[in-house]
Amino acid sequence: MVGQRKKIIVFGSVFAALGFMLLSGAGLQQAFAHASTTGTVDDGPADGNLIRVVLGHSSEPTYGALPGIHDGKHNLEVRLTDAETSMPLTGASLKADKFYFESLSKFKAAKGPNGADELETGIPVEAVFGDAGHYVHRQVQKDGIYGYRLYGTISYFGEGSAEIDKTVFCMTESGGTSKFNKGSWSGGFG
Amino acid sequence: MEYLKLKKLRLLVIAVGIAAIGAACSSSVFASHSFELGVAAGSLPQNTHIRLDGLTLPPGGVLPLYDSSPNFVAGHFLLRAPCDEDHVPTITVIAGHIDEHMHDTFMDKVPLYYINHASTAGSCVFHAHLPDPLNGGAPRVTDVDLINLSGQDVEFNAGDVVDINVQRVLGSIASAGYEEMQLPGELTHGNPVFDLNDDDPDNDGLGFIED
C-alpha cells in the first residue's frame, strides 16, 4: 500500500514537472516576441494590400557584451511578410538609423532620438541568404537602450511596393521607452 | 598515356560545365511566379498524390485531398481532370480552412493555371499556387478539397490525378484564424482559370515573371 502511494507520488511529480516545463516554454515564447507594424502597398496592381513588418533583436532577451560572460551579439532583425498569407517578401531595400542611450534616465531626459549618446545613420539592413523575408544588421550590443528608425522600399511580389519609415525603441523592465516611437507598433522587443 | 588523361579531364570539365548550366537554367524555369519560394534549404517537400481515375462524384459530393491543420502552408497544386470548352474543370477546387467550428471555416475557389501543352483530349491539366497572394483564393490554406458544384455527376478519366506538394509551413491557424465564415456549399461552380500561353494577355494573372 505504502509502495503504491510512493509510485503515485513519483509519477505525479514527473507529470507535474513535465506540465511545468511545457507551460514555461509557452511563457518564454510570448516574452520574446518582437514588435510588429503594418504597411500598405501603394502602387501597382496589388495597391492596397497589407504587409507585416516584424522588428527585434536576435536571441532575445538581449545582454550587453561582457567579456567571458555574454558576447552581446544581438542583431537588428526584420521579417517582412504579406499580412494576409504570411508569405515572406523578398527584394526589399532597407536602411536603419540606430539610436543608443546609455541609461533609461538619459533616454527620459532626451528631447528627441537625435539626443542619443550614439547615433548611426543609413545602416544597410540586408537580406539573409537562404532565408526569404529575413533581413539583418549585425551588431554587438552594450548595456543600454537601443532604438531604430527603419526606412526603405518593400517590394510586394513584384506587383507593387510599400514605403516604410517608422521608429521603434526596445522595451525595458521599467517601461517608458516608447516616447520616440513613430508609427503604430504592437508588441515589443528587449 | 598523358594524352588520354588530359582528354578524360577535358571531358569531365565539359560535363561539369553542362551540369552547372543546366542547374542554373532549371531554377528560372521552375520559378515562374514571384511569390513562389519553394523549399527552404535543408528541407524536403511533402507530397500527396491521389489518383482520380474511376471515381464518380455526385452533385454536391466532396473529395477531401489534404488537411494540415493547425498549420497553414505554402505549396504547389496539380490537377488533371475533365474540363469544358473554356478549360474550366467540371470539378471545383477549393482551399482554405475547415474548422470544427462552422463559424471559423473559410473555403474559397483556387485560381488555376491551365496548362495546354500538358492537356489531352477529355482532361485538362492545371497548376495552382497555394496560397496565391496576387490572384485570389483563401490566403491561409490548411485544407484542399474537390467539390462537385456542377449539378451533374463528374466522372474522372484514366490518368486523372491530384498532386499537392507542400513546401513551407507559414503559420498556425490558431493564431491567424478567419474572421469571415464561408462554407464550401456557399460557393458556385467554376474556378477562375488563367492561361499564359494563349493570345489574351488579360488572363495571365499577376506575379508571372517573363523569362
mmCIF file of C-alpha atoms in Angstrom:
data_model
loop_
_atom_site.group_PDB
_atom_site.id
_atom_site.type_symbol
_atom_site.label_atom_id
_atom_site.label_comp_id
_atom_site.label_asym_id
_atom_site.label_seq_id
_atom_site.Cartn_x
_atom_site.Cartn_y
_atom_site.Cartn_z
ATOM 1 C CA MET A 1 0.000 0.000 0.000
ATOM 2 C CA VAL A 2 2.816 2.340 1.016
ATOM 3 C CA GLY A 3 4.766 1.276 -2.129
ATOM 4 C CA GLN A 4 1.768 2.091 -4.316
ATOM 5 C CA ARG A 5 1.426 5.534 -2.710
ATOM 6 C CA LYS A 6 5.122 6.190 -3.359
ATOM 7 C CA LYS A 7 4.675 5.239 -7.007
ATOM 8 C CA ILE A 8 1.715 7.608 -7.339
ATOM 9 C CA ILE A 9 3.730 10.432 -5.770
ATOM 10 C CA VAL A 10 6.690 9.773 -8.101
ATOM 11 C CA PHE A 11 4.515 9.617 -11.242
ATOM 12 C CA GLY A 12 2.538 12.652 -10.117
ATOM 13 C CA SER A 13 5.749 14.622 -9.608
ATOM 14 C CA VAL A 14 7.062 13.646 -13.053
ATOM 15 C CA PHE A 15 3.812 14.714 -14.742
ATOM 16 C CA ALA A 16 3.721 17.956 -12.785
ATOM 17 C CA ALA A 17 7.325 18.696 -13.789
ATOM 18 C CA LEU A 18 6.549 17.984 -17.447
ATOM 19 C CA GLY A 19 3.496 20.218 -17.302
ATOM 20 C CA PHE A 20 5.516 22.984 -15.667
ATOM 21 C CA MET A 21 8.226 22.686 -18.350
ATOM 22 C CA LEU A 22 5.627 22.947 -21.128
ATOM 23 C CA LEU A 23 3.983 25.965 -19.525
ATOM 24 C CA SER A 24 7.375 27.650 -19.007
ATOM 25 C CA GLY A 25 8.216 27.119 -22.681
ATOM 26 C CA ALA A 26 4.972 28.731 -23.784
ATOM 27 C CA GLY A 27 5.650 31.665 -21.471
ATOM 28 C CA LEU A 28 9.162 32.192 -22.852
ATOM 29 C CA GLN A 29 7.933 32.286 -26.443
ATOM 30 C CA GLN A 30 5.468 35.027 -25.603
ATOM 31 C CA ALA A 31 8.020 37.052 -23.662
ATOM 32 C CA PHE A 32 10.478 37.128 -26.558
ATOM 33 C CA ALA A 33 8.043 38.340 -29.230
ATOM 34 C CA HIS A 34 9.193 41.149 -31.494
ATOM 35 C CA ALA A 35 7.494 44.448 -32.282
ATOM 36 C CA SER A 36 5.297 44.490 -35.351
ATOM 37 C CA THR A 37 3.642 47.035 -37.585
ATOM 38 C CA THR A 38 1.908 47.085 -40.955
ATOM 39 C CA GLY A 39 2.429 48.939 -44.203
ATOM 40 C CA THR A 40 0.279 49.308 -47.289
ATOM 41 C CA VAL A 41 1.191 48.640 -50.909
ATOM 42 C CA ASP A 42 0.644 51.996 -52.567
ATOM 43 C CA ASP A 43 1.232 51.347 -56.249
ATOM 44 C CA GLY A 44 0.783 48.693 -58.932
ATOM 45 C CA PRO A 45 -1.917 46.026 -59.321
ATOM 46 C CA ALA A 46 -1.584 44.973 -55.674
ATOM 47 C CA ASP A 47 -2.332 48.518 -54.445
ATOM 48 C CA GLY A 48 -3.953 48.411 -51.003
ATOM 49 C CA ASN A 49 -2.619 45.022 -49.906
ATOM 50 C CA LEU A 50 -1.052 44.935 -46.456
ATOM 51 C CA ILE A 51 2.450 43.917 -45.473
ATOM 52 C CA ARG A 52 3.622 42.951 -41.999
ATOM 53 C CA VAL A 53 6.909 44.225 -40.603
ATOM 54 C CA VAL A 54 8.342 42.492 -37.535
ATOM 55 C CA LEU A 55 11.394 44.029 -35.878
ATOM 56 C CA GLY A 56 13.511 42.927 -32.948
ATOM 57 C CA HIS A 57 16.850 41.679 -31.766
ATOM 58 C CA SER A 58 18.162 38.204 -32.452
ATOM 59 C CA SER A 59 18.497 35.857 -29.462
ATOM 60 C CA GLU A 60 16.307 37.847 -27.116
ATOM 61 C CA PRO A 61 16.462 38.689 -24.273
ATOM 62 C CA THR A 62 19.480 40.839 -25.047
ATOM 63 C CA TYR A 63 22.574 41.277 -22.898
ATOM 64 C CA GLY A 64 25.312 43.825 -23.355
ATOM 65 C CA ALA A 65 28.737 42.402 -24.179
ATOM 66 C CA LEU A 66 30.582 41.351 -21.018
ATOM 67 C CA PRO A 67 33.941 39.601 -21.585
ATOM 68 C CA GLY A 68 33.753 35.925 -20.683
ATOM 69 C CA ILE A 69 30.028 36.082 -19.894
ATOM 70 C CA HIS A 70 27.981 37.476 -22.815
ATOM 71 C CA ASP A 71 29.123 38.104 -26.378
ATOM 72 C CA GLY A 72 26.493 40.829 -26.887
ATOM 73 C CA LYS A 73 25.717 39.601 -30.414
ATOM 74 C CA HIS A 74 22.115 40.660 -30.869
ATOM 75 C CA ASN A 75 21.480 41.687 -34.442
ATOM 76 C CA LEU A 76 18.767 44.054 -35.501
ATOM 77 C CA GLU A 77 16.479 41.693 -37.407
ATOM 78 C CA VAL A 78 13.473 42.425 -39.572
ATOM 79 C CA ARG A 79 10.996 39.973 -41.055
ATOM 80 C CA LEU A 80 8.729 41.036 -43.906
ATOM 81 C CA THR A 81 5.624 39.092 -44.874
ATOM 82 C CA ASP A 82 2.382 39.516 -46.736
ATOM 83 C CA ALA A 83 -0.084 40.257 -43.925
ATOM 84 C CA GLU A 84 -2.851 38.000 -45.270
ATOM 85 C CA THR A 85 -0.906 34.896 -46.233
ATOM 86 C CA SER A 86 2.288 35.251 -44.115
ATOM 87 C CA MET A 87 4.343 34.581 -47.242
ATOM 88 C CA PRO A 88 7.814 36.148 -46.960
ATOM 89 C CA LEU A 89 8.619 39.241 -49.004
ATOM 90 C CA THR A 90 11.970 39.337 -50.737
ATOM 91 C CA GLY A 91 13.790 42.112 -52.577
ATOM 92 C CA ALA A 92 13.296 44.905 -50.028
ATOM 93 C CA SER A 93 15.721 47.805 -49.870
ATOM 94 C CA LEU A 94 16.013 48.701 -46.186
ATOM 95 C CA LYS A 95 18.136 51.001 -44.073
ATOM 96 C CA ALA A 96 18.115 51.920 -40.410
ATOM 97 C CA ASP A 97 19.200 54.754 -38.193
ATOM 98 C CA LYS A 98 20.390 53.386 -34.855
ATOM 99 C CA PHE A 99 19.933 55.294 -31.581
ATOM 100 C CA TYR A 100 21.749 54.226 -28.408
ATOM 101 C CA PHE A 101 21.140 55.620 -24.929
ATOM 102 C CA GLU A 102 23.427 54.546 -22.097
ATOM 103 C CA SER A 103 20.649 54.562 -19.491
ATOM 104 C CA LEU A 104 16.918 54.960 -19.003
ATOM 105 C CA SER A 105 17.462 58.259 -17.195
ATOM 106 C CA LYS A 106 19.363 59.661 -20.178
ATOM 107 C CA PHE A 107 16.611 58.368 -22.500
ATOM 108 C CA LYS A 108 13.950 60.048 -20.369
ATOM 109 C CA ALA A 109 15.882 63.304 -20.292
ATOM 110 C CA ALA A 110 16.362 63.405 -24.072
ATOM 111 C CA LYS A 111 14.121 65.706 -26.123
ATOM 112 C CA GLY A 112 14.355 63.585 -29.259
ATOM 113 C CA PRO A 113 16.015 60.453 -30.627
ATOM 114 C CA ASN A 114 18.808 62.559 -32.057
ATOM 115 C CA GLY A 115 19.818 63.338 -28.469
ATOM 116 C CA ALA A 116 21.088 59.749 -28.189
ATOM 117 C CA ASP A 117 24.551 59.052 -26.768
ATOM 118 C CA GLU A 118 25.420 57.354 -30.037
ATOM 119 C CA LEU A 119 23.737 57.747 -33.389
ATOM 120 C CA GLU A 120 24.441 55.860 -36.608
ATOM 121 C CA THR A 121 22.534 56.664 -39.771
ATOM 122 C CA GLY A 122 21.963 54.897 -43.072
ATOM 123 C CA ILE A 123 22.889 51.402 -41.857
ATOM 124 C CA PRO A 124 22.035 48.774 -44.506
ATOM 125 C CA VAL A 125 19.628 46.108 -43.264
ATOM 126 C CA GLU A 126 20.405 43.271 -45.624
ATOM 127 C CA ALA A 127 18.669 40.073 -46.723
ATOM 128 C CA VAL A 128 19.842 36.851 -45.105
ATOM 129 C CA PHE A 129 20.975 34.359 -47.736
ATOM 130 C CA GLY A 130 18.655 31.342 -47.936
ATOM 131 C CA ASP A 131 16.086 32.765 -45.503
ATOM 132 C CA ALA A 132 13.469 34.621 -47.545
ATOM 133 C CA GLY A 133 11.919 37.682 -45.911
ATOM 134 C CA HIS A 134 14.604 37.887 -43.186
ATOM 135 C CA TYR A 135 16.821 40.989 -43.056
ATOM 136 C CA VAL A 136 19.553 41.810 -40.532
ATOM 137 C CA HIS A 137 22.084 44.365 -39.429
ATOM 138 C CA ARG A 138 24.810 42.562 -37.483
ATOM 139 C CA GLN A 139 25.971 44.202 -34.292
ATOM 140 C CA VAL A 140 27.403 43.722 -30.813
ATOM 141 C CA GLN A 141 25.395 45.469 -28.133
ATOM 142 C CA LYS A 142 26.322 47.299 -24.962
ATOM 143 C CA ASP A 143 24.094 47.671 -21.928
ATOM 144 C CA GLY A 144 21.603 50.414 -22.632
ATOM 145 C CA ILE A 145 18.600 51.289 -24.739
ATOM 146 C CA TYR A 146 18.524 50.782 -28.496
ATOM 147 C CA GLY A 147 16.066 52.216 -30.959
ATOM 148 C CA TYR A 148 15.812 52.074 -34.731
ATOM 149 C CA ARG A 149 14.317 54.155 -37.480
ATOM 150 C CA LEU A 150 13.584 51.654 -40.264
ATOM 151 C CA TYR A 151 13.083 53.080 -43.717
ATOM 152 C CA GLY A 152 13.122 51.986 -47.334
ATOM 153 C CA THR A 153 11.070 50.305 -50.026
ATOM 154 C CA ILE A 154 9.420 46.904 -49.737
ATOM 155 C CA SER A 155 8.606 45.044 -52.933
ATOM 156 C CA TYR A 156 5.290 43.190 -52.962
ATOM 157 C CA PHE A 157 5.941 40.133 -55.129
ATOM 158 C CA GLY A 158 6.962 42.425 -57.995
ATOM 159 C CA GLU A 159 3.397 43.762 -58.374
ATOM 160 C CA GLY A 160 3.642 46.844 -56.167
ATOM 161 C CA SER A 161 5.692 48.353 -53.405
ATOM 162 C CA ALA A 162 5.327 49.929 -49.990
ATOM 163 C CA GLU A 163 7.397 52.697 -48.455
ATOM 164 C CA ILE A 164 8.232 52.364 -44.790
ATOM 165 C CA ASP A 165 9.604 54.971 -42.377
ATOM 166 C CA LYS A 166 8.910 54.048 -38.766
ATOM 167 C CA THR A 167 10.815 54.233 -35.491
ATOM 168 C CA VAL A 168 10.694 51.901 -32.507
ATOM 169 C CA PHE A 169 12.712 51.531 -29.314
ATOM 170 C CA CYS A 170 13.371 48.384 -27.309
ATOM 171 C CA MET A 171 11.445 47.804 -24.100
ATOM 172 C CA THR A 172 12.887 47.711 -20.613
ATOM 173 C CA GLU A 173 11.535 46.095 -17.483
ATOM 174 C CA SER A 174 10.932 49.607 -16.147
ATOM 175 C CA GLY A 175 8.987 50.506 -19.313
ATOM 176 C CA GLY A 176 8.633 54.055 -20.592
ATOM 177 C CA THR A 177 10.701 53.753 -23.789
ATOM 178 C CA SER A 178 8.040 54.411 -26.397
ATOM 179 C CA LYS A 179 8.037 58.223 -26.431
ATOM 180 C CA PHE A 180 10.155 58.445 -29.602
ATOM 181 C CA ASN A 181 8.330 55.647 -31.441
ATOM 182 C CA LYS A 182 6.957 56.727 -34.797
ATOM 183 C CA GLY A 183 4.099 54.850 -36.456
ATOM 184 C CA SER A 184 1.885 52.333 -34.703
ATOM 185 C CA TRP A 185 3.673 49.284 -33.291
ATOM 186 C CA SER A 186 2.293 46.346 -31.352
ATOM 187 C CA GLY A 187 4.291 44.039 -29.118
ATOM 188 C CA GLY A 188 7.869 44.852 -28.269
ATOM 189 C CA PHE A 189 11.442 43.627 -28.184
ATOM 190 C CA GLY A 190 14.070 43.554 -25.496
ATOM 191 C CA MET B 1 49.021 7.903 -71.544
ATOM 192 C CA GLU B 2 49.292 11.579 -70.546
ATOM 193 C CA TYR B 3 47.224 12.480 -73.610
ATOM 194 C CA LEU B 4 44.430 10.093 -72.527
ATOM 195 C CA LYS B 5 44.409 11.546 -69.008
ATOM 196 C CA LEU B 6 44.173 15.079 -70.418
ATOM 197 C CA LYS B 7 41.324 14.038 -72.715
ATOM 198 C CA LYS B 8 39.408 12.483 -69.764
ATOM 199 C CA LEU B 9 39.963 15.632 -67.738
ATOM 200 C CA ARG B 10 38.637 17.814 -70.572
ATOM 201 C CA LEU B 11 35.534 15.603 -70.888
ATOM 202 C CA LEU B 12 34.966 15.865 -67.127
ATOM 203 C CA VAL B 13 35.259 19.663 -67.231
ATOM 204 C CA ILE B 14 32.762 19.842 -70.119
ATOM 205 C CA ALA B 15 30.313 17.510 -68.312
ATOM 206 C CA VAL B 16 30.519 19.559 -65.104
ATOM 207 C CA GLY B 17 30.015 22.746 -67.118
ATOM 208 C CA ILE B 18 26.903 21.374 -68.833
ATOM 209 C CA ALA B 19 25.505 20.226 -65.490
ATOM 210 C CA ALA B 20 26.152 23.656 -63.943
ATOM 211 C CA ILE B 21 24.437 25.482 -66.829
ATOM 212 C CA GLY B 22 21.504 23.042 -66.638
ATOM 213 C CA ALA B 23 21.106 23.658 -62.906
ATOM 214 C CA ALA B 24 21.200 27.434 -63.390
ATOM 215 C CA CYS B 25 18.594 27.311 -66.164
ATOM 216 C CA SER B 26 16.238 24.988 -64.335
ATOM 217 C CA SER B 27 15.867 27.431 -61.443
ATOM 218 C CA SER B 28 14.463 30.100 -63.773
ATOM 219 C CA VAL B 29 12.140 27.623 -65.481
ATOM 220 C CA PHE B 30 10.523 26.392 -62.275
ATOM 221 C CA ALA B 31 10.354 29.772 -60.519
ATOM 222 C CA SER B 32 7.813 31.309 -62.885
ATOM 223 C CA HIS B 33 5.891 33.140 -60.166
ATOM 224 C CA SER B 34 7.360 35.841 -57.994
ATOM 225 C CA PHE B 35 5.642 34.671 -54.832
ATOM 226 C CA GLU B 36 6.709 31.042 -55.055
ATOM 227 C CA LEU B 37 9.622 30.361 -52.738
ATOM 228 C CA GLY B 38 9.964 26.607 -52.895
ATOM 229 C CA VAL B 39 11.549 24.596 -50.146
ATOM 230 C CA ALA B 40 13.939 26.149 -47.630
ATOM 231 C CA ALA B 41 17.485 24.860 -47.813
ATOM 232 C CA GLY B 42 17.976 21.589 -45.969
ATOM 233 C CA SER B 43 14.286 20.653 -46.069
ATOM 234 C CA LEU B 44 12.319 18.195 -48.176
ATOM 235 C CA PRO B 45 8.872 18.978 -49.606
ATOM 236 C CA GLN B 46 5.923 16.843 -48.578
ATOM 237 C CA ASN B 47 3.958 15.275 -51.409
ATOM 238 C CA THR B 48 0.412 13.935 -51.670
ATOM 239 C CA HIS B 49 -0.556 12.084 -54.843
ATOM 240 C CA ILE B 50 -4.157 10.946 -55.394
ATOM 241 C CA ARG B 51 -5.397 9.007 -58.410
ATOM 242 C CA LEU B 52 -8.866 10.056 -59.507
ATOM 243 C CA ASP B 53 -9.426 7.598 -62.355
ATOM 244 C CA GLY B 54 -12.555 5.506 -61.937
ATOM 245 C CA LEU B 55 -14.078 7.885 -59.376
ATOM 246 C CA THR B 56 -17.506 9.441 -59.806
ATOM 247 C CA LEU B 57 -18.538 12.383 -57.634
ATOM 248 C CA PRO B 58 -22.285 13.026 -57.415
ATOM 249 C CA PRO B 59 -23.682 16.584 -57.311
ATOM 250 C CA GLY B 60 -22.624 18.145 -54.013
ATOM 251 C CA GLY B 61 -20.027 15.411 -53.478
ATOM 252 C CA VAL B 62 -16.758 16.334 -51.809
ATOM 253 C CA LEU B 63 -13.379 14.626 -52.013
ATOM 254 C CA PRO B 64 -11.073 15.887 -49.231
ATOM 255 C CA LEU B 65 -7.481 15.907 -50.519
ATOM 256 C CA TYR B 66 -5.317 17.455 -47.859
ATOM 257 C CA ASP B 67 -5.517 18.725 -44.283
ATOM 258 C CA SER B 68 -2.523 20.195 -42.481
ATOM 259 C CA SER B 69 -4.416 21.785 -39.574
ATOM 260 C CA PRO B 70 -3.447 23.596 -37.450
ATOM 261 C CA ASN B 71 -0.699 24.776 -39.805
ATOM 262 C CA PHE B 72 -1.382 26.817 -42.890
ATOM 263 C CA VAL B 73 1.064 26.034 -45.644
ATOM 264 C CA ALA B 74 2.539 27.110 -48.977
ATOM 265 C CA GLY B 75 2.856 24.728 -51.879
ATOM 266 C CA HIS B 76 2.116 23.762 -55.429
ATOM 267 C CA PHE B 77 -1.032 22.056 -56.740
ATOM 268 C CA LEU B 78 -1.515 19.900 -59.835
ATOM 269 C CA LEU B 79 -4.852 18.655 -61.182
ATOM 270 C CA ARG B 80 -5.688 16.602 -64.225
ATOM 271 C CA ALA B 81 -9.461 16.449 -64.572
ATOM 272 C CA PRO B 82 -12.325 16.732 -67.090
ATOM 273 C CA CYS B 83 -12.930 20.311 -68.286
ATOM 274 C CA ASP B 84 -15.320 22.251 -70.529
ATOM 275 C CA GLU B 85 -14.549 24.030 -73.810
ATOM 276 C CA ASP B 86 -13.335 27.103 -71.861
ATOM 277 C CA HIS B 87 -10.899 24.894 -69.947
ATOM 278 C CA VAL B 88 -12.818 25.258 -66.684
ATOM 279 C CA PRO B 89 -12.709 21.975 -64.727
ATOM 280 C CA THR B 90 -16.083 20.304 -64.193
ATOM 281 C CA ILE B 91 -14.993 19.677 -60.611
ATOM 282 C CA THR B 92 -14.303 22.715 -58.404
ATOM 283 C CA VAL B 93 -11.043 23.012 -56.464
ATOM 284 C CA ILE B 94 -11.440 24.734 -53.117
ATOM 285 C CA ALA B 95 -8.958 25.545 -50.358
ATOM 286 C CA GLY B 96 -8.842 27.384 -47.051
ATOM 287 C CA HIS B 97 -9.608 26.197 -43.546
ATOM 288 C CA ILE B 98 -12.328 23.807 -42.448
ATOM 289 C CA ASP B 99 -12.662 24.170 -38.719
ATOM 290 C CA GLU B 100 -14.560 22.054 -36.249
ATOM 291 C CA HIS B 101 -16.426 25.309 -35.558
ATOM 292 C CA MET B 102 -18.552 26.269 -38.542
ATOM 293 C CA HIS B 103 -18.049 29.979 -37.891
ATOM 294 C CA ASP B 104 -14.258 29.623 -38.104
ATOM 295 C CA THR B 105 -14.456 27.890 -41.503
ATOM 296 C CA PHE B 106 -13.439 29.736 -44.664
ATOM 297 C CA MET B 107 -13.080 27.992 -48.030
ATOM 298 C CA ASP B 108 -12.692 29.644 -51.419
ATOM 299 C CA LYS B 109 -12.110 28.649 -55.021
ATOM 300 C CA VAL B 110 -8.479 28.234 -56.041
ATOM 301 C CA PRO B 111 -7.256 30.281 -59.030
ATOM 302 C CA LEU B 112 -5.947 27.754 -61.578
ATOM 303 C CA TYR B 113 -3.458 27.972 -64.428
ATOM 304 C CA TYR B 114 -4.477 25.917 -67.467
ATOM 305 C CA ILE B 115 -1.514 24.054 -68.945
ATOM 306 C CA ASN B 116 -2.457 23.474 -72.577
ATOM 307 C CA HIS B 117 0.774 21.730 -73.545
ATOM 308 C CA ALA B 118 0.215 19.018 -70.922
ATOM 309 C CA SER B 119 -3.504 18.500 -71.518
ATOM 310 C CA THR B 120 -5.015 15.770 -73.653
ATOM 311 C CA ALA B 121 -8.489 15.135 -75.044
ATOM 312 C CA GLY B 122 -11.110 14.856 -72.334
ATOM 313 C CA SER B 123 -8.991 16.122 -69.481
ATOM 314 C CA CYS B 124 -7.173 19.367 -68.750
ATOM 315 C CA VAL B 125 -4.067 19.874 -66.654
ATOM 316 C CA PHE B 126 -3.977 22.750 -64.171
ATOM 317 C CA HIS B 127 -1.381 24.182 -61.828
ATOM 318 C CA ALA B 128 -2.101 26.382 -58.819
ATOM 319 C CA HIS B 129 -0.102 28.072 -56.096
ATOM 320 C CA LEU B 130 -1.172 27.668 -52.523
ATOM 321 C CA PRO B 131 -1.774 30.344 -51.423
ATOM 322 C CA ASP B 132 -1.915 32.823 -54.295
ATOM 323 C CA PRO B 133 -1.500 36.284 -52.718
ATOM 324 C CA LEU B 134 -1.960 38.107 -56.024
ATOM 325 C CA ASN B 135 -4.775 36.286 -57.809
ATOM 326 C CA GLY B 136 -7.203 35.442 -55.027
ATOM 327 C CA GLY B 137 -8.473 32.434 -53.163
ATOM 328 C CA ALA B 138 -8.153 31.770 -49.459
ATOM 329 C CA PRO B 139 -4.992 33.382 -48.038
ATOM 330 C CA ARG B 140 -4.334 30.736 -45.383
ATOM 331 C CA VAL B 141 -4.628 27.135 -46.523
ATOM 332 C CA THR B 142 -4.922 24.144 -44.227
ATOM 333 C CA ASP B 143 -7.426 22.196 -46.324
ATOM 334 C CA VAL B 144 -7.753 21.393 -50.017
ATOM 335 C CA ASP B 145 -10.859 19.672 -51.391
ATOM 336 C CA LEU B 146 -12.576 18.832 -54.655
ATOM 337 C CA ILE B 147 -16.300 19.577 -54.692
ATOM 338 C CA ASN B 148 -18.871 18.885 -57.367
ATOM 339 C CA LEU B 149 -20.913 22.057 -57.808
ATOM 340 C CA SER B 150 -21.832 21.323 -61.422
ATOM 341 C CA GLY B 151 -25.249 19.812 -60.684
ATOM 342 C CA GLN B 152 -24.316 16.628 -62.579
ATOM 343 C CA ASP B 153 -22.165 13.579 -61.869
ATOM 344 C CA VAL B 154 -18.467 14.148 -62.538
ATOM 345 C CA GLU B 155 -16.693 11.064 -63.862
ATOM 346 C CA PHE B 156 -12.910 11.141 -63.880
ATOM 347 C CA ASN B 157 -10.878 9.765 -66.782
ATOM 348 C CA ALA B 158 -7.945 7.394 -66.847
ATOM 349 C CA GLY B 159 -4.826 9.375 -65.872
ATOM 350 C CA ASP B 160 -6.728 12.000 -63.873
ATOM 351 C CA VAL B 161 -4.849 12.861 -60.724
ATOM 352 C CA VAL B 162 -4.237 15.398 -57.965
ATOM 353 C CA ASP B 163 -0.745 16.100 -56.715
ATOM 354 C CA ILE B 164 -0.132 18.504 -53.819
ATOM 355 C CA ASN B 165 3.428 19.478 -52.969
ATOM 356 C CA VAL B 166 3.714 21.318 -49.659
ATOM 357 C CA GLN B 167 6.914 23.282 -49.337
ATOM 358 C CA ARG B 168 6.601 25.501 -46.280
ATOM 359 C CA VAL B 169 4.644 25.966 -43.100
ATOM 360 C CA LEU B 170 3.647 29.628 -42.904
ATOM 361 C CA GLY B 171 1.950 29.688 -39.515
ATOM 362 C CA SER B 172 -0.752 28.327 -37.255
ATOM 363 C CA ILE B 173 -4.425 28.891 -37.909
ATOM 364 C CA ALA B 174 -4.832 29.036 -34.141
ATOM 365 C CA SER B 175 -3.194 32.477 -34.125
ATOM 366 C CA ALA B 176 -4.338 33.623 -37.578
ATOM 367 C CA GLY B 177 -7.892 32.358 -37.955
ATOM 368 C CA TYR B 178 -10.502 33.655 -40.347
ATOM 369 C CA GLU B 179 -12.863 36.370 -39.183
ATOM 370 C CA GLU B 180 -15.303 35.749 -42.019
ATOM 371 C CA MET B 181 -17.193 32.467 -42.493
ATOM 372 C CA GLN B 182 -17.536 30.942 -45.978
ATOM 373 C CA LEU B 183 -18.695 27.349 -46.262
ATOM 374 C CA PRO B 184 -17.984 25.038 -49.227
ATOM 375 C CA GLY B 185 -21.698 24.789 -50.021
ATOM 376 C CA GLU B 186 -21.935 28.566 -50.429
ATOM 377 C CA LEU B 187 -19.595 28.547 -53.443
ATOM 378 C CA THR B 188 -20.663 28.320 -57.069
ATOM 379 C CA HIS B 189 -19.305 26.093 -59.824
ATOM 380 C CA GLY B 190 -16.199 27.119 -61.768
ATOM 381 C CA ASN B 191 -12.669 28.045 -60.711
ATOM 382 C CA PRO B 192 -11.022 31.195 -62.089
ATOM 383 C CA VAL B 193 -8.744 29.910 -64.873
ATOM 384 C CA PHE B 194 -5.683 31.741 -66.230
ATOM 385 C CA ASP B 195 -3.754 30.843 -69.367
ATOM 386 C CA LEU B 196 -0.236 32.112 -70.006
ATOM 387 C CA ASN B 197 0.010 30.561 -73.452
ATOM 388 C CA ASP B 198 -2.988 31.869 -75.347
ATOM 389 C CA ASP B 199 -3.139 35.198 -77.218
ATOM 390 C CA ASP B 200 -5.020 37.020 -74.468
ATOM 391 C CA PRO B 201 -2.628 38.913 -72.162
ATOM 392 C CA ASP B 202 -5.518 39.877 -69.881
ATOM 393 C CA ASN B 203 -5.947 36.373 -68.473
ATOM 394 C CA ASP B 204 -2.343 35.802 -67.356
ATOM 395 C CA GLY B 205 -2.972 36.693 -63.720
ATOM 396 C CA LEU B 206 -0.468 38.592 -61.610
ATOM 397 C CA GLY B 207 3.019 37.708 -60.484
ATOM 398 C CA PHE B 208 4.231 35.946 -63.587
ATOM 399 C CA ILE B 209 7.901 36.573 -64.374
ATOM 400 C CA GLU B 210 8.758 36.721 -68.069
ATOM 401 C CA ASP B 211 11.861 34.655 -68.882
#
